[in-house]
Amino acid sequence: MCPHCGKNAPVIHRGLAAYCTACGRERLPFAGKSVSLAGKPSRVGGAVAGVLGWLVLLGGTALALLLGLLAAGLFPGSIAGLAIGLPIGFLAVTLGVLLLVSGRKLARSGVKASRSAQTQAIFSIASHRRRPLTAQEVGAALDLPTEEADALLTELAKERPDEVGVEIGDRGEILYTFPAISGQTGVRFPQPSLRIDARDGAADPAAARIGEEFEDEDVGVSRASPRRQQLR
């Protein structure tokens, strides 16, 4: 828990310092899950495994072909080339494919861990601020480009429609609401329309006369206002 806002929010590292993603106050570097580091080891390991997989696959295949041709040239008419090239090629293909598959799995797990930390941070921010959020706010809090933050929020709204909603603000901006969080209903109340009441006649005589005429028309009373009686 953050000692400042009391939220179970991940931290984000900026340089050597760590900050709470909910309130933005400084925290201990390893006080909680880090949005900056979550999934990064798996993604780096996946990238390394992928590079090694391609090197083993291409290099091993080329080596098997080279040794097979060399053996076939030294022992023409024999199966020495196949006996040497096929095992090496099979081993290279097997190891290369295994490295590529494991690298992709590691990369996917890293992306999943990073997204989980970002999602937790977004809900912590919404719980702390208790109002709809914009992509700019989330991007600034998580050190993400606005476009990436908007894509993340949109994906959350599609996956969790009961927890994340989308609406248009008064200035045309896109707002992301969190109805499940106390204090956010996700409902936009319209502005009250202009209404003329005859009871306001003491403050505005003209409005009172108009209100009186409208009231007479509503109830079906064929009575003219005092102004009309004077004109008659």
mmCIF file of C-alpha atoms in Angstrom, residues 221-232:
data_model
loop_
_atom_site.group_PDB
_atom_site.id
_atom_site.type_symbol
_atom_site.label_atom_id
_atom_site.label_comp_id
_atom_site.label_asym_id
_atom_site.label_seq_id
_atom_site.Cartn_x
_atom_site.Cartn_y
_atom_site.Cartn_z
ATOM 1 C CA VAL A 221 -58.634 29.202 -19.468
ATOM 2 C CA SER A 222 -59.601 31.876 -21.954
ATOM 3 C CA ARG A 223 -58.486 34.783 -19.861
ATOM 4 C CA ALA A 224 -56.453 37.688 -21.156
ATOM 5 C CA SER A 225 -53.669 39.268 -19.204
ATOM 6 C CA PRO A 226 -54.238 42.650 -17.458
ATOM 7 C CA ARG A 227 -52.177 44.285 -20.172
ATOM 8 C CA ARG A 228 -54.554 42.989 -22.860
ATOM 9 C CA GLN A 229 -57.597 44.166 -20.860
ATOM 10 C CA GLN A 230 -56.150 47.695 -20.769
ATOM 11 C CA LEU A 231 -55.582 47.620 -24.520
ATOM 12 C CA ARG A 232 -59.211 46.574 -25.040
#
